Every structure is written in C-alpha cells, then in structure tokens.
CSV table of C-alpha atoms in Angstrom, one decimal:
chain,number,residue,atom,x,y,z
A,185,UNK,CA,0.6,-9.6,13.9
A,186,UNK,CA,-2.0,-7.0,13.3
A,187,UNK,CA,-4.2,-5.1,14.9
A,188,UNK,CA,-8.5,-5.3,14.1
A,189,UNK,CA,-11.1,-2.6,15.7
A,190,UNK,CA,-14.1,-4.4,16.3
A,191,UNK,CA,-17.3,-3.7,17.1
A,192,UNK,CA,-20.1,-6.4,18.5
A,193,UNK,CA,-22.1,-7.6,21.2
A,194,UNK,CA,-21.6,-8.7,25.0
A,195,UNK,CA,-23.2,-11.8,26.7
A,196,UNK,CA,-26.2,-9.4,27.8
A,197,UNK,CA,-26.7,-7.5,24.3
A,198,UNK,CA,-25.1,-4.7,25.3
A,199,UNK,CA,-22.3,-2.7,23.2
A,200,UNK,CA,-18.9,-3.9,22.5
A,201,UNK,CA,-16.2,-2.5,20.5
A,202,UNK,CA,-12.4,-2.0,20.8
A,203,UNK,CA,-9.3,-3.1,19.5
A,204,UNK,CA,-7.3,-6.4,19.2
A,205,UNK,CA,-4.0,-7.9,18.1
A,206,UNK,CA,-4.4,-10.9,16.1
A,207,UNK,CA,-2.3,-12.8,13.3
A,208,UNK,CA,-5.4,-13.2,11.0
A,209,UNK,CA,-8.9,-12.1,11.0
A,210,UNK,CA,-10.4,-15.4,11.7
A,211,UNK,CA,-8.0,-15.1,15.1
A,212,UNK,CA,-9.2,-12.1,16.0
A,213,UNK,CA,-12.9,-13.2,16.1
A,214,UNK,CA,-11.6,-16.4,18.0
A,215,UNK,CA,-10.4,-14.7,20.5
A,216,UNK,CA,-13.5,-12.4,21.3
A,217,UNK,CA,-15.9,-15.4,21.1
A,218,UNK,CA,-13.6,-16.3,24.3
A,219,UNK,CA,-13.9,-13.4,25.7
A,220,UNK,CA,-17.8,-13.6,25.2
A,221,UNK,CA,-18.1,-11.1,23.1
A,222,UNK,CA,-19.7,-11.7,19.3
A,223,UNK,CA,-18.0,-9.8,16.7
A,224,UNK,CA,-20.3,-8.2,14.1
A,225,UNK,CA,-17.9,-6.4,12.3
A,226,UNK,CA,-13.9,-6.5,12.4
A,227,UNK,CA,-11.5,-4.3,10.7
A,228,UNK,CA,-7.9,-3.9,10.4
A,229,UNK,CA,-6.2,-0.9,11.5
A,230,UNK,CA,-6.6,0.9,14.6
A,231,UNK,CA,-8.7,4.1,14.9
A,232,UNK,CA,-7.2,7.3,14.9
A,233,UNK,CA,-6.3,8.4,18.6
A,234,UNK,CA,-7.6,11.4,20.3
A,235,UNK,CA,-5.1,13.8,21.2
A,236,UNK,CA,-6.1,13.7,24.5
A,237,UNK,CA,-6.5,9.6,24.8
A,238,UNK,CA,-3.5,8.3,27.3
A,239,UNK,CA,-3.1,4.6,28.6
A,240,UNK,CA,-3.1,5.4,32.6
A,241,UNK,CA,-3.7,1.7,33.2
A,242,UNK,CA,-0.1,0.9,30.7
A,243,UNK,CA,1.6,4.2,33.3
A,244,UNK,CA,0.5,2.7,36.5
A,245,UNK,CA,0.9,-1.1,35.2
A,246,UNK,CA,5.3,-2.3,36.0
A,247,UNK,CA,6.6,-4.3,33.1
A,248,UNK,CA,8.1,-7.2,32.9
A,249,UNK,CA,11.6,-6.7,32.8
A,250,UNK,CA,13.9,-8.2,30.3
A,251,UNK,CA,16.2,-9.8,32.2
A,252,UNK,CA,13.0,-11.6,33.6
A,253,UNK,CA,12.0,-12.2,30.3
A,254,UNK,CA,15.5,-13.7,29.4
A,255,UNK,CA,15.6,-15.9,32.3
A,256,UNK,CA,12.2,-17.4,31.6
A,257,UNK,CA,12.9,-18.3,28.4
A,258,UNK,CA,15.9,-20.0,29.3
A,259,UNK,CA,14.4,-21.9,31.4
A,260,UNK,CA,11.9,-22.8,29.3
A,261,UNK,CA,14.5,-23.8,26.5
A,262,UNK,CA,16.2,-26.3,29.0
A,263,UNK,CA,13.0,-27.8,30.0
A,264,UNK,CA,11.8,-28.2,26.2
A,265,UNK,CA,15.3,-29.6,25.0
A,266,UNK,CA,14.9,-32.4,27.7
A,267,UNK,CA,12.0,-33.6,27.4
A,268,UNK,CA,9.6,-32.2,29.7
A,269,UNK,CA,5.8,-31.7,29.0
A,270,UNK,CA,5.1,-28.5,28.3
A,271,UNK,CA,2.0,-27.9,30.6
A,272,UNK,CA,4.0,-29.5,33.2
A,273,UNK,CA,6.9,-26.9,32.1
A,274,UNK,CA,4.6,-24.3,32.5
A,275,UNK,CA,3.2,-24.6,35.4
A,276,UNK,CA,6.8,-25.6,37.0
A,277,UNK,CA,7.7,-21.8,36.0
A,278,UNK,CA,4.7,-20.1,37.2
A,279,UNK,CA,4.6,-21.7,40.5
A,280,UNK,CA,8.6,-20.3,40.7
A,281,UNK,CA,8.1,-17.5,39.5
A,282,UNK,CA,8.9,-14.3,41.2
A,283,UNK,CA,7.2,-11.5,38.9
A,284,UNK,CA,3.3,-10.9,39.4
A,285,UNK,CA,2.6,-10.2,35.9
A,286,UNK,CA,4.3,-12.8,34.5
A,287,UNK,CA,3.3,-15.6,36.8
A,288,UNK,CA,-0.4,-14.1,36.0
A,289,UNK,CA,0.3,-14.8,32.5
A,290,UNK,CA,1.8,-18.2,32.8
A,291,UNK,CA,-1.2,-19.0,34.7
A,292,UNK,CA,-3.7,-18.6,32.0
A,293,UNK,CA,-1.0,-19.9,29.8
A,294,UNK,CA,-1.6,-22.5,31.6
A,295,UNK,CA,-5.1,-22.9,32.0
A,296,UNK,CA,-5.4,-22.0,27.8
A,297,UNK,CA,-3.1,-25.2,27.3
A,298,UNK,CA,-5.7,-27.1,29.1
A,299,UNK,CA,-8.3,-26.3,27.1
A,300,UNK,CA,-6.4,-27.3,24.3
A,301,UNK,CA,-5.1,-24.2,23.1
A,302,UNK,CA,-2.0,-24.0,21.3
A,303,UNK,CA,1.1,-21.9,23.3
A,304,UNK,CA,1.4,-19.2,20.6
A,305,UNK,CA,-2.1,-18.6,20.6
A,306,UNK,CA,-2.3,-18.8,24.6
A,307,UNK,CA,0.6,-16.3,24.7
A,308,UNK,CA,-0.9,-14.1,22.0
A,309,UNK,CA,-3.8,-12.9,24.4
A,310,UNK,CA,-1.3,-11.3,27.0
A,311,UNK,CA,0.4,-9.2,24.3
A,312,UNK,CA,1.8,-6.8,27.2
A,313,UNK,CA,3.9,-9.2,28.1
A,314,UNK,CA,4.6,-11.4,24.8
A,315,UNK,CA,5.3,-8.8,22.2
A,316,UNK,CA,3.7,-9.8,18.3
A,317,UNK,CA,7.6,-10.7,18.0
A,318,UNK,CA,7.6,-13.4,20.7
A,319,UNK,CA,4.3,-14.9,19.7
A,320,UNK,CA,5.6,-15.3,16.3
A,321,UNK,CA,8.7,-16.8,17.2
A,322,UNK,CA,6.8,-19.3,19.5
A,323,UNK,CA,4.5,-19.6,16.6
A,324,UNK,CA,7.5,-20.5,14.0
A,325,UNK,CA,8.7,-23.1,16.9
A,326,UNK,CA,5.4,-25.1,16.9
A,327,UNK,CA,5.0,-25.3,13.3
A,328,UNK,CA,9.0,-26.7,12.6
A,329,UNK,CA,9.3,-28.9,16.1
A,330,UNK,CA,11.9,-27.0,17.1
A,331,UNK,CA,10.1,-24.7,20.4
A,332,UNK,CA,13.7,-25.0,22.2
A,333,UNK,CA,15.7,-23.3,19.3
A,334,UNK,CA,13.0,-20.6,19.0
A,335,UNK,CA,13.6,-20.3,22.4
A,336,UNK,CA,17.1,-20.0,22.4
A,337,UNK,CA,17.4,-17.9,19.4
A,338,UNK,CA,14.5,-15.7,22.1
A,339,UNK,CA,17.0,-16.0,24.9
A,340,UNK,CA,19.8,-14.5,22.9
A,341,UNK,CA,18.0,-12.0,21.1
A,342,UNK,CA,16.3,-10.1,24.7
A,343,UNK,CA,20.0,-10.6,26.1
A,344,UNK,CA,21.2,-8.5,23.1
A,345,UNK,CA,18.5,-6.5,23.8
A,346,UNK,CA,19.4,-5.7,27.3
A,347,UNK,CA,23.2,-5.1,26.3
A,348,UNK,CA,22.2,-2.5,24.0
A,349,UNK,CA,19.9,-0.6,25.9
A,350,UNK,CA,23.1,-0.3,28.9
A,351,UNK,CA,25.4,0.9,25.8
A,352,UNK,CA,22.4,3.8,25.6
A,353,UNK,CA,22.0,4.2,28.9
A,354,UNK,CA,25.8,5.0,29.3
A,355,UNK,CA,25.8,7.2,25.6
A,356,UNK,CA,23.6,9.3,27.0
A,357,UNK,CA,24.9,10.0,30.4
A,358,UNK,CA,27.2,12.6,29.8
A,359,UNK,CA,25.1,14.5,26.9
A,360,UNK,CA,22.3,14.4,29.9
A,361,UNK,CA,24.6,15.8,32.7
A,362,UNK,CA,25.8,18.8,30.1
A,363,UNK,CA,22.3,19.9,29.5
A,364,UNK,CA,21.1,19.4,33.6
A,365,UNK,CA,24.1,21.4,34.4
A,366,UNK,CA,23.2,24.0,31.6
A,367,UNK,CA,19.7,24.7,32.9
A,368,UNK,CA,21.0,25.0,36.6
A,369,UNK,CA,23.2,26.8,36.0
A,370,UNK,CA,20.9,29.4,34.0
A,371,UNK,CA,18.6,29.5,36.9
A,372,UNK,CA,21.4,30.0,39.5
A,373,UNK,CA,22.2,32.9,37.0
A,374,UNK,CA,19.0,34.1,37.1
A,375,UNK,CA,17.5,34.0,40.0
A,376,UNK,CA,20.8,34.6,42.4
A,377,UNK,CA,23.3,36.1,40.1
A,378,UNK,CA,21.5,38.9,38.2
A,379,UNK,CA,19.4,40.6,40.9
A,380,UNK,CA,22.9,41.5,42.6
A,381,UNK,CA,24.1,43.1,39.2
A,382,UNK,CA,20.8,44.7,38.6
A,383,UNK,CA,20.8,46.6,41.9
A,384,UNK,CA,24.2,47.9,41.3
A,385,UNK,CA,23.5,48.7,37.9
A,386,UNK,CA,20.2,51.0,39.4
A,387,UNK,CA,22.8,52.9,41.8
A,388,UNK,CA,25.6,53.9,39.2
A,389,UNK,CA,22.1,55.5,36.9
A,390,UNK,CA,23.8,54.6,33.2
A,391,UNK,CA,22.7,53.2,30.1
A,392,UNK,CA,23.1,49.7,29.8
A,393,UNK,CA,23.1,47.8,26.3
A,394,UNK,CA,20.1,46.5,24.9
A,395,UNK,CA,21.6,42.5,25.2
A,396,UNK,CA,22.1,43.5,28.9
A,397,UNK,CA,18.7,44.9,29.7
A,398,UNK,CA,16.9,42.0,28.1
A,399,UNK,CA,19.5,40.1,30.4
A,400,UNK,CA,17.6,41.6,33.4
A,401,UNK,CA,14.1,41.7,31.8
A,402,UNK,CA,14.3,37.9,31.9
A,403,UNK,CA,16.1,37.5,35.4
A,404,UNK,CA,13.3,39.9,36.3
A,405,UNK,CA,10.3,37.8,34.7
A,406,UNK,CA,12.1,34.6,36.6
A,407,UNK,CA,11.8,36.1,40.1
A,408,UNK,CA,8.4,38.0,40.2
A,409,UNK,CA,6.5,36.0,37.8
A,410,UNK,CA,7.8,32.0,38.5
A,411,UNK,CA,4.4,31.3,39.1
A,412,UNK,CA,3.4,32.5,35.8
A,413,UNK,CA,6.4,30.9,34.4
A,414,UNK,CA,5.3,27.5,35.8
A,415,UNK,CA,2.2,27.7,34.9
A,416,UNK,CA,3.1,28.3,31.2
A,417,UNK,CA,5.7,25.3,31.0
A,418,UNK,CA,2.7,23.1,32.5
A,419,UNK,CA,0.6,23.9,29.9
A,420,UNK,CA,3.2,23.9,27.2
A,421,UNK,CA,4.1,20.2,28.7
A,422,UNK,CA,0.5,19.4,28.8
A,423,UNK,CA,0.0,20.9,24.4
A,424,UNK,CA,3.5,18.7,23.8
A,425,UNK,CA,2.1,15.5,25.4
A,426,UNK,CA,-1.3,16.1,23.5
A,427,UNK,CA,0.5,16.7,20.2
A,428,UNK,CA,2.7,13.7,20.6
A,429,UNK,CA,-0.4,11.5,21.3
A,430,UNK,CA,-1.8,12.2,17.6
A,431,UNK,CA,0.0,9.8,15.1
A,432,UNK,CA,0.9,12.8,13.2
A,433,UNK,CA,3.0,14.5,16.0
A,434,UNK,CA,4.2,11.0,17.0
A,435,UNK,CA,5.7,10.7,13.6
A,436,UNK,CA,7.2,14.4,13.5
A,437,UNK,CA,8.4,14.2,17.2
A,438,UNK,CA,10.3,11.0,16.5
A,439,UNK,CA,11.4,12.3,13.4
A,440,UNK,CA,12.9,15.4,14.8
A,441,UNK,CA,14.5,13.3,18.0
A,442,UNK,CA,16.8,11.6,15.4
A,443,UNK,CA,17.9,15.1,14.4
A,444,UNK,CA,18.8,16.8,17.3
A,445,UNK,CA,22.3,17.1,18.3
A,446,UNK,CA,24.4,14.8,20.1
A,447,UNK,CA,21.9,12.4,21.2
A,448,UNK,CA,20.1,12.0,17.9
A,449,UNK,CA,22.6,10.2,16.5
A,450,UNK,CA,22.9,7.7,19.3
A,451,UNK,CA,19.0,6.9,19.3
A,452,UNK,CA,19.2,7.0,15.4
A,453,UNK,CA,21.9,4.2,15.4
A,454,UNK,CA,20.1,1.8,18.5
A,455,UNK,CA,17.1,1.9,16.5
A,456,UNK,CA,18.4,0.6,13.6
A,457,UNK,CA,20.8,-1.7,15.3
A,458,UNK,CA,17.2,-3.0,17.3
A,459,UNK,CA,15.3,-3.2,13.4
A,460,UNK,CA,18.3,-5.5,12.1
A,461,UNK,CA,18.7,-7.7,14.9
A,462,UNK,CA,15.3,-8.3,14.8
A,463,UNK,CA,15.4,-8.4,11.1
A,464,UNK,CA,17.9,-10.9,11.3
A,465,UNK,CA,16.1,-13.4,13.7
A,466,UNK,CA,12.8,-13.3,11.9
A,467,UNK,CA,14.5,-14.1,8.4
A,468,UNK,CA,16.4,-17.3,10.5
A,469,UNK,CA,13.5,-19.0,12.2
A,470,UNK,CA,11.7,-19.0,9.1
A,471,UNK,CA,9.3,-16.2,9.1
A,472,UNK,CA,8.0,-14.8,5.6
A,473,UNK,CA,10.2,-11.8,4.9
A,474,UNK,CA,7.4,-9.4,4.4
A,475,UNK,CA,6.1,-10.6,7.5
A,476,UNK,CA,9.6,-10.7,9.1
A,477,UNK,CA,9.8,-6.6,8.1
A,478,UNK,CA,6.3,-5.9,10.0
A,479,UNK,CA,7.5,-7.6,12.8
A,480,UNK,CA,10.8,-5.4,12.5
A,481,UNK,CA,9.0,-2.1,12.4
A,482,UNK,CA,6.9,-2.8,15.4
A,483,UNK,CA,10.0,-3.5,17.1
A,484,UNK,CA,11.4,-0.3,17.1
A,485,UNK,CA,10.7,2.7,19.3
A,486,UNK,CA,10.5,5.2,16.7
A,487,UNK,CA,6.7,5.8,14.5
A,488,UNK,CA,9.2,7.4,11.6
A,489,UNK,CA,11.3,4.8,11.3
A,490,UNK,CA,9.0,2.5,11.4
A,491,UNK,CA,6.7,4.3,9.0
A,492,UNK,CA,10.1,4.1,6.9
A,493,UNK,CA,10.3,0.3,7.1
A,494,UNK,CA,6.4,-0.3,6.6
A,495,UNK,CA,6.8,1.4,3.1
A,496,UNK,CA,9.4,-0.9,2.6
A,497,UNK,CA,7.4,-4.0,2.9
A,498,UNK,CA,4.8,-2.5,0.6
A,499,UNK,CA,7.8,-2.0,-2.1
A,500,UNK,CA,9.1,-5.4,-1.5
A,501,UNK,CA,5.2,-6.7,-1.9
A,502,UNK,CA,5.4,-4.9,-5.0
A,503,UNK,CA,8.0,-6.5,-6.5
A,504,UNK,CA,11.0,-4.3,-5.4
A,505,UNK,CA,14.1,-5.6,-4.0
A,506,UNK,CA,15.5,-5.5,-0.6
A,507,UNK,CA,18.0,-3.7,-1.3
A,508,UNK,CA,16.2,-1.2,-3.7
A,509,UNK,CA,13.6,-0.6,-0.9
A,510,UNK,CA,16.1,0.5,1.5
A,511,UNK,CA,17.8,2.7,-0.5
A,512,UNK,CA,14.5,4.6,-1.2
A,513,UNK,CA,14.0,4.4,2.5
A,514,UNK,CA,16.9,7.0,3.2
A,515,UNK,CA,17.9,5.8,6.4
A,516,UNK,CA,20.3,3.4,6.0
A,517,UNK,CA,24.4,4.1,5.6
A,518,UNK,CA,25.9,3.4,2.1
A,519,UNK,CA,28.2,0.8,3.9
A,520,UNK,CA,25.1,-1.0,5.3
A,521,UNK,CA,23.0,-0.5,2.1
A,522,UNK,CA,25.8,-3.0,0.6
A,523,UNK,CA,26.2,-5.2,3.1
A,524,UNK,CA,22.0,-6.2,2.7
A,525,UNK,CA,22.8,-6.2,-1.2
A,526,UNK,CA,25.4,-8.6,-0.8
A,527,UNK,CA,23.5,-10.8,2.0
A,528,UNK,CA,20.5,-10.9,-1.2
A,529,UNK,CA,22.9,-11.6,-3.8
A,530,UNK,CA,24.1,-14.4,-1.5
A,531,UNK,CA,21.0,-16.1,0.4
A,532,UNK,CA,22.9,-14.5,3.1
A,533,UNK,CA,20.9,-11.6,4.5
A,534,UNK,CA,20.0,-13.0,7.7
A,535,UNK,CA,23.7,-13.3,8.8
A,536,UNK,CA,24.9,-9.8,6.7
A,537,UNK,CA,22.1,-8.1,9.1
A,538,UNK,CA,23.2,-9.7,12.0
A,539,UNK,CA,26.7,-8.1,10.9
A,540,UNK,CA,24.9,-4.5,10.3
A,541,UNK,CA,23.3,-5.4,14.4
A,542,UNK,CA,27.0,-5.4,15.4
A,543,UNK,CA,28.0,-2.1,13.3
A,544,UNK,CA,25.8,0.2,14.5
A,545,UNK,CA,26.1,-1.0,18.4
A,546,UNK,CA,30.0,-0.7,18.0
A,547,UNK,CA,29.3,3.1,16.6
C-alpha cells in the first residue's frame, strides 16, 4: 500500500488535490474517478507536512477498537468457512453491529459489493478503519480462495495485538507513578515547603550557600511568577507539538523515546515485537517479502524504526539478504539477528519471526 498526492479536477471544474492510499497507481486514479474527481496528475509520496498541519478531524474522530475489530473478524471467518454469501455476510454484521464507525464502513462495504467491487478494494477506501495491513491480508484471501484463513490468521494477529499493548500498559505503570509522584512532590516542595524555610532563613540574617539560594530563587519564581511559568510551558508544549509534526522531528523524537531511561526499552522491544509479528503474517499468507517489509514498517508506531526497516527493503531490493539487511539496520539483538539467519537458511523465517514476536513480549 502506498500513498499518491494528486492533483485534478472536480465535477464542476474546480480544483482538486490531496492525498490517497492505493496499492498501485492505476488504483489510486480508480478510486478518484469514484469519487468524481479526474486525476491530472498522480504521484507517489506524500508532501512534506507543515509544522503547524494537525488532523483535528483524526483527534475528535473515536477509533474502532481492536477488540471490535477482533470480534468482527471472527465473525466474519465463521460465516465465510460455512458457506455464507459474502454480501449477505456483510450486511448480517452491519445491521448487528454496535460501533458507528464501523457499521458506517460495512455499509458502503456493502453498497461497493453491489456494484461489483471486490472486498479488498471496498475496504481499501475506509483506510481509518482497515489499515494497508488488513486490506492486503483481505487482498491475499481473494486471490488464493482462502478469505476464512486470512481472516483467522487477522483474528489472531489483532488478539496478539491487544495482549501486547495490556503487557505495555502494565510496564509502564509503575515507571509513570515514580515520575507523577516526582513532579508533585517538587511542587509540594516548592510552593509549600520552601516559603516556610525561606522566611526563617530571612530572620536568622546569614549567608546561605549558593545551591540553597538558587533553591529559593526557584521556589520564589514558582509562587510569584506561576503565571509566567505556565505561560512558558504552553508555548514550549505548543514549539514541541510543532517540531514533532515535521518528519524530521518525528524521526528524532521517536528516536530519542527509545533511548530514554526505563521506559525506552519497553517501547523499543513492543515495537519490534509488533514489526515481527507482523512480519511473520505477511511472509505466511503469501505476500511478496519486499512488500511484506513495507507493510511491517507501517505497522509500527515509531517513524525511526520504521525509517530503519524501509532501508531494509531497499537493501533486500538490491540484492542484499535478510539477514545482512538487519544487521546494517542496528536495531536488532545478536540473538534475534540469528534466529532470522537461520529462518533464511531454512525456508523458515515466517515461523523463526513468529519465535522473535514471543522473545521480545516475554522481555
């Protein structure tokens, strides 16, 4: 799945462009011709974002959840293994189901079945809710005649999913309530604690150490300028979010998350253990392994690993084995390094990185 800026015409002349997530090219301009819109140009890659750019329509918009997610395609699995007609499947689901945004998107599923359109493709134009990941899965399903084990393999790969991000959840509990605690306790300190000292300090008249008197400086600054204070962390919260929005300080930021202490190494290790699950059911349903790798990247929550894993697929394109590749990449463990080198040697690699999934959840 990829991503084309376009740029073209609506039904009354007027200006069109934008982005859109399509397999191929030819996709992409399907899919605006359905829109109503008539492509003159289309070009991969997305344009570079503004610093100031923010999706308040992705903010204000719930998700589906993925225990949602799970349960519809489980449900969908049983019908497909029995027998049931898919549009007839489909519309069975959305009439049951529960979630708005989902039972919006079954219903043009739906209505894009009847007018002959494939499933993959029909799910490809709600990707907020079918991720490039899904759609390809889906995709892989059609083309073998085996939709139900797609959407089995699906099922167990977003229950995985939800496993893991629990496991996170609890990791990061108690590195959360340190640093909380930590910063309430230095306001306490400052803004309670200090002021008494401060005043006795003024009454006895003596010379206090420098590392006291910046000690009061600062309790000082907290309780006649908080305003001030506020107004600076606002704006500093304001530069961070505008420098995280660039794909440059995406990349840094995520880079420097995986370094900081305690909790870098937790997200460090449910990234990768999300890139080789993934990874692992691309490569078994059949999906072309440079292919399978894009897929992978996207996956993950982190633009510097994934930067990391695209520049694998270019050396894997170039000739370059797996193995070799992620050994350049530099964020791999020796122990799992050898484990993919094996899984090559062997035909094995899907299973081997299904095994390197485990490793890194059990760490």
């Amino acid at each position: 799945m990829a991503t084309f800026y376009y740029q073209g015409r609506n039904a009354d002349g007027s200006k069109a462009s934008g982005l859109v997530e399509a397999a191929t090219e030819e996709l992409a301009a399907e899919m605006l011709l359905n829109k109503g819109i008539v492509p003159t140009s289309i070009a991969q890659g997305a344009a570079e974002k503004s610093a100031f750019d923010f999706n308040w329509k992705a903010l204000l918009t719930p998700s589906v959840p993925l225990e949602v997610l799970v349960i519809f395609c489980r449900q969908m699995f049983s019908l497909t293994k029995a027998g049931v007609p898919l549009l007839r499947s489909m519309r069975g689901l959305a009439q049951n189901c529960h979630n708005k945004q989902l039972k919006a998107a079954l219903d043009s599923v739906c209505n894009e079945l009847t007018n002959g359109r494939n499933l993959s493709a029909s799910m490809q134009l709600h990707p907020a809710i079918f991720s490039p990941l899904f759609v390809s899965m889906i995709q892989v399903g059609e083309n073998t005649g085996r939709l139900d084990q797609a959407l089995l393999q699906l099922a167990g790969y977003y229950e995985q999913e939800v496993e893991t991000r629990k496991r996170i959840k609890t990791a990061m509990r108690y590195p959360t309530f340190v640093i909380t605690f930590v910063l309430l306790a230095m306001f306490i300190l400052n803004v309670k604690v200090i002021p008494q000292f401060t005043s006795m300090f003024s009454r006895f008249g003596v010379d206090l150490p420098l590392p006291t008197r910046i000690l009061i400086t600062t309790s000082d600054f907290f309780v006649n300028y908080w305003g001030l204070l506020l107004g600076i962390i606002v704006g500093l919260l304001f530069a961070f979010r505008a420098w995280v929005n660039t794909t440059n300080g995406r990349i840094r930021w995520d880079h420097l998350r995986l370094r900081m202490p305690i909790v870098g190494d937790i997200v460090n290790r449910a990234q990768l253990s999300r890139f080789a699950r993934t990874f692992s059911l691309m490569l078994s349903a059949g999906v072309p392994l440079n292919q399978s790798l894009a897929l992978s990247a996207e996956a993950i929550d982190n633009k510097f690993l994934e930067q990391r894993i695209l520049e694998m697929k270019s050396q894997i394109e170039s000739g370059v084995a797996v193995s070799a590749t992620a050994i350049n990449a530099n964020i791999f463990t020796p122990l799992v390094i050898q484990m993919m080198s094996v899984g090559e040697e062997t035909g094995r690699i899907d299973e081997l990185l299904l095994e390197v999934s485990d490793f890194y959840d059990r760490e």
